[in-house]
Amino acid sequence: MKKFLFFASLSIVAAWPVLTSAQSQQSQSAASAKNRLFVQEALKNHRMITIDEFNMAGAHAIACWGFEFDDEGYVCALYYSDPASSWNNTQTGRDLSLGRIEVKYHTDSDWSPYMATETLIGGEIVHGEVPIIRIYSYDQGTELWESYFKSHPSSVESVKQSTLNENEEYYDLQGRRVKNPTKGIYITKSGKKVLFFQQP
């Protein structure tokens, strides 16, 4: 049986890996252009964007709501929401429900993108960098939802007067067996829903 949850409706449209240290300057520049186009295309098509970042606790996903680009087309800042940031925000006295964080690149080595971070350690705000591992974009899953609701109607399609069947077992909507059903909606042992308009 399929179960649909909110995030199950989001299907991954694409995933773009960030640069690796083995790439040359030329291919890094090309990869950066692909990253820029990937993000711009996702934004134009109203797709959700998340990134994987890797901090001292391990890999962690962050939802992105907007991006800033520099003159060369690099992402230089992102706007994000991060459910794991509430403790740090409270400790530093800031409300970062929607935060802005700068993105930096190690241009002298592998051109990997990093987020410039602040965290509270021992009562002091410490600045650092957290690598961005991968970028994802998601669509709204509209086709999935349309297909699901076409095959699983959410409303009554027809009403037929039922007659009491002496051999049938009837249950109320809480699942309790009812020996003498009165006017109302019941479920039979086989799972069929029946409606009695008057005393059967």
Tab-separated table of C-alpha atoms in Angstrom:
chain	number	residue	atom	x	y	z
A	1	MET	CA	0.000	0.000	0.000
A	2	LYS	CA	1.389	3.412	-0.965
A	3	LYS	CA	1.566	6.058	1.716
A	4	PHE	CA	1.939	9.682	0.712
A	5	LEU	CA	3.570	12.158	3.034
A	6	PHE	CA	4.320	15.797	2.263
A	7	PHE	CA	7.925	15.229	1.281
A	8	ALA	CA	7.014	12.064	-0.604
A	9	SER	CA	5.287	14.364	-3.083
A	10	LEU	CA	8.608	15.943	-3.967
A	11	SER	CA	10.471	14.030	-6.598
A	12	ILE	CA	14.149	14.659	-7.208
A	13	VAL	CA	14.479	16.290	-10.587
A	14	ALA	CA	18.242	16.465	-10.531
A	15	ALA	CA	21.257	16.307	-8.287
A	16	TRP	CA	24.424	18.200	-9.082
A	17	PRO	CA	27.710	17.266	-7.409
A	18	VAL	CA	30.036	20.104	-6.529
A	19	LEU	CA	33.614	20.330	-7.723
A	20	THR	CA	36.315	17.887	-6.748
A	21	SER	CA	39.975	18.638	-6.200
A	22	ALA	CA	40.956	16.501	-9.207
A	23	GLN	CA	39.322	18.917	-11.661
A	24	SER	CA	41.448	21.338	-13.664
A	25	GLN	CA	40.996	25.125	-13.583
A	26	GLN	CA	39.200	24.991	-16.942
A	27	SER	CA	36.836	22.193	-15.954
A	28	GLN	CA	36.242	23.890	-12.591
A	29	SER	CA	35.146	27.017	-14.415
A	30	ALA	CA	32.833	24.913	-16.615
A	31	ALA	CA	31.485	23.102	-13.547
A	32	SER	CA	30.841	26.435	-11.848
A	33	ALA	CA	28.868	27.571	-14.900
A	34	LYS	CA	26.847	24.333	-14.737
A	35	ASN	CA	26.200	24.918	-11.019
A	36	ARG	CA	25.004	28.445	-11.788
A	37	LEU	CA	22.731	27.242	-14.608
A	38	PHE	CA	21.449	24.358	-12.464
A	39	VAL	CA	20.374	26.757	-9.695
A	40	GLN	CA	18.938	29.346	-12.105
A	41	GLU	CA	16.963	26.697	-14.018
A	42	ALA	CA	15.530	25.285	-10.790
A	43	LEU	CA	14.502	28.766	-9.608
A	44	LYS	CA	12.881	29.636	-12.962
A	45	ASN	CA	10.828	26.415	-12.815
A	46	HIS	CA	9.688	26.988	-9.224
A	47	ARG	CA	11.539	23.941	-7.918
A	48	MET	CA	12.626	23.520	-4.340
A	49	ILE	CA	16.397	23.518	-3.816
A	50	THR	CA	18.337	21.861	-1.025
A	51	ILE	CA	22.024	21.442	-0.427
A	52	ASP	CA	24.028	18.857	1.449
A	53	GLU	CA	26.665	20.369	3.659
A	54	PHE	CA	29.189	18.477	5.736
A	55	ASN	CA	29.927	19.733	9.242
A	56	MET	CA	31.550	18.150	12.295
A	57	ALA	CA	28.320	16.231	13.010
A	58	GLY	CA	28.267	14.747	9.499
A	59	ALA	CA	26.193	15.361	6.371
A	60	HIS	CA	23.209	17.655	6.786
A	61	ALA	CA	20.512	18.951	4.384
A	62	ILE	CA	19.417	22.580	4.252
A	63	ALA	CA	16.464	24.074	2.319
A	64	CYS	CA	17.436	27.040	0.137
A	65	TRP	CA	14.961	29.829	-0.651
A	66	GLY	CA	17.085	32.206	-2.698
A	67	PHE	CA	20.560	32.884	-4.058
A	68	GLU	CA	22.795	35.845	-4.826
A	69	PHE	CA	25.198	35.711	-7.759
A	70	ASP	CA	28.380	37.721	-8.200
A	71	ASP	CA	29.467	39.411	-11.450
A	72	GLU	CA	31.123	36.208	-12.673
A	73	GLY	CA	28.009	34.097	-12.114
A	74	TYR	CA	29.133	32.336	-8.935
A	75	VAL	CA	26.651	31.870	-6.108
A	76	CYS	CA	27.998	34.256	-3.456
A	77	ALA	CA	25.212	33.914	-0.863
A	78	LEU	CA	22.197	31.770	-0.184
A	79	TYR	CA	19.034	32.239	1.848
A	80	TYR	CA	18.127	29.145	3.810
A	81	SER	CA	16.105	27.595	6.593
A	82	ASP	CA	17.760	25.017	8.818
A	83	PRO	CA	15.812	23.239	11.573
A	84	ALA	CA	19.080	22.299	13.288
A	85	SER	CA	20.073	25.938	13.770
A	86	SER	CA	17.514	26.797	16.478
A	87	TRP	CA	19.861	25.966	19.386
A	88	ASN	CA	22.726	28.035	18.002
A	89	ASN	CA	20.398	30.922	17.147
A	90	THR	CA	18.951	30.933	20.646
A	91	GLN	CA	22.398	30.847	22.248
A	92	THR	CA	23.660	33.756	20.150
A	93	GLY	CA	20.447	35.719	20.671
A	94	ARG	CA	19.593	35.844	16.974
A	95	ASP	CA	16.485	34.807	15.084
A	96	LEU	CA	17.553	33.150	11.857
A	97	SER	CA	14.302	31.479	10.850
A	98	LEU	CA	15.313	32.487	7.350
A	99	GLY	CA	19.030	33.083	7.244
A	100	ARG	CA	21.512	34.446	4.760
A	101	ILE	CA	24.930	32.869	4.536
A	102	GLU	CA	27.884	33.748	2.336
A	103	VAL	CA	29.328	31.183	-0.049
A	104	LYS	CA	33.095	31.208	-0.558
A	105	TYR	CA	35.366	29.267	-2.901
A	106	HIS	CA	38.868	27.935	-2.343
A	107	THR	CA	40.206	29.393	-5.576
A	108	ASP	CA	43.802	28.562	-4.669
A	109	SER	CA	43.135	24.814	-4.477
A	110	ASP	CA	40.049	22.896	-5.577
A	111	TRP	CA	37.429	25.644	-6.088
A	112	SER	CA	35.023	23.805	-3.786
A	113	PRO	CA	32.191	25.972	-2.428
A	114	TYR	CA	31.980	26.523	1.338
A	115	MET	CA	29.448	28.261	3.543
A	116	ALA	CA	30.902	30.875	5.880
A	117	THR	CA	29.529	29.964	9.311
A	118	GLU	CA	29.262	31.256	12.847
A	119	THR	CA	28.727	29.076	15.889
A	120	LEU	CA	28.856	29.588	19.623
A	121	ILE	CA	31.696	27.699	21.337
A	122	GLY	CA	32.597	28.389	24.965
A	123	GLY	CA	30.601	31.620	24.990
A	124	GLU	CA	32.374	33.022	21.915
A	125	ILE	CA	31.196	33.218	18.307
A	126	VAL	CA	33.628	31.238	16.158
A	127	HIS	CA	33.807	31.736	12.379
A	128	GLY	CA	34.403	28.769	10.107
A	129	GLU	CA	33.662	27.151	6.776
A	130	VAL	CA	31.408	24.209	5.992
A	131	PRO	CA	31.760	22.437	2.614
A	132	ILE	CA	28.769	22.176	0.291
A	133	ILE	CA	28.708	18.603	-1.015
A	134	ARG	CA	25.766	18.429	-3.417
A	135	ILE	CA	22.857	20.532	-4.713
A	136	TYR	CA	19.381	19.035	-5.301
A	137	SER	CA	16.268	20.405	-6.974
A	138	TYR	CA	12.767	19.022	-6.499
A	139	ASP	CA	9.488	19.576	-8.272
A	140	GLN	CA	6.101	19.657	-6.553
A	141	GLY	CA	5.133	16.144	-7.604
A	142	THR	CA	1.929	17.459	-9.200
A	143	GLU	CA	1.614	14.485	-11.559
A	144	LEU	CA	1.993	12.057	-8.633
A	145	TRP	CA	-0.756	13.792	-6.669
A	146	GLU	CA	-3.101	14.037	-9.675
A	147	SER	CA	-2.611	10.345	-10.436
A	148	TYR	CA	-3.153	9.395	-6.788
A	149	PHE	CA	-6.375	11.376	-6.362
A	150	LYS	CA	-7.784	10.150	-9.670
A	151	SER	CA	-7.412	6.564	-8.454
A	152	HIS	CA	-8.411	7.353	-4.825
A	153	PRO	CA	-11.477	9.627	-4.831
A	154	SER	CA	-11.808	11.743	-1.721
A	155	SER	CA	-15.553	12.316	-2.005
A	156	VAL	CA	-18.740	10.244	-2.207
A	157	GLU	CA	-19.319	9.349	-5.856
A	158	SER	CA	-22.789	7.830	-5.506
A	159	VAL	CA	-25.320	6.981	-2.804
A	160	LYS	CA	-27.463	3.867	-2.904
A	161	GLN	CA	-30.151	3.008	-0.362
A	162	SER	CA	-28.996	-0.065	1.541
A	163	THR	CA	-31.204	-2.662	3.092
A	164	LEU	CA	-30.306	-4.545	6.212
A	165	ASN	CA	-28.759	-7.929	5.476
A	166	GLU	CA	-29.299	-10.277	8.413
A	167	ASN	CA	-26.105	-12.215	7.589
A	168	GLU	CA	-23.877	-9.100	7.400
A	169	GLU	CA	-21.869	-7.684	10.281
A	170	TYR	CA	-21.991	-3.878	10.635
A	171	TYR	CA	-19.461	-1.600	12.334
A	172	ASP	CA	-19.623	2.096	13.210
A	173	LEU	CA	-16.907	4.500	12.039
A	174	GLN	CA	-14.918	3.828	15.230
A	175	GLY	CA	-14.764	0.123	14.355
A	176	ARG	CA	-17.254	-1.072	17.009
A	177	ARG	CA	-19.638	-3.818	15.985
A	178	VAL	CA	-23.287	-2.712	15.900
A	179	LYS	CA	-25.953	-5.409	16.275
A	180	ASN	CA	-28.946	-3.220	15.390
A	181	PRO	CA	-27.824	-0.397	13.090
A	182	THR	CA	-29.956	2.742	12.951
A	183	LYS	CA	-29.921	5.639	10.493
A	184	GLY	CA	-26.312	6.522	9.558
A	185	ILE	CA	-23.104	5.333	7.896
A	186	TYR	CA	-21.667	1.897	8.652
A	187	ILE	CA	-18.876	-0.330	7.437
A	188	THR	CA	-19.491	-3.979	6.653
A	189	LYS	CA	-17.109	-6.766	7.609
A	190	SER	CA	-15.879	-6.844	3.998
A	191	GLY	CA	-14.989	-3.122	4.212
A	192	LYS	CA	-17.891	-1.794	2.127
A	193	LYS	CA	-19.467	1.440	3.348
A	194	VAL	CA	-23.262	1.495	3.625
A	195	LEU	CA	-25.680	4.328	4.355
A	196	PHE	CA	-29.055	3.807	6.019
A	197	PHE	CA	-31.405	6.790	5.483
A	198	GLN	CA	-33.956	5.444	7.924
A	199	GLN	CA	-34.314	2.699	10.485
A	200	PRO	CA	-33.607	-0.550	8.533
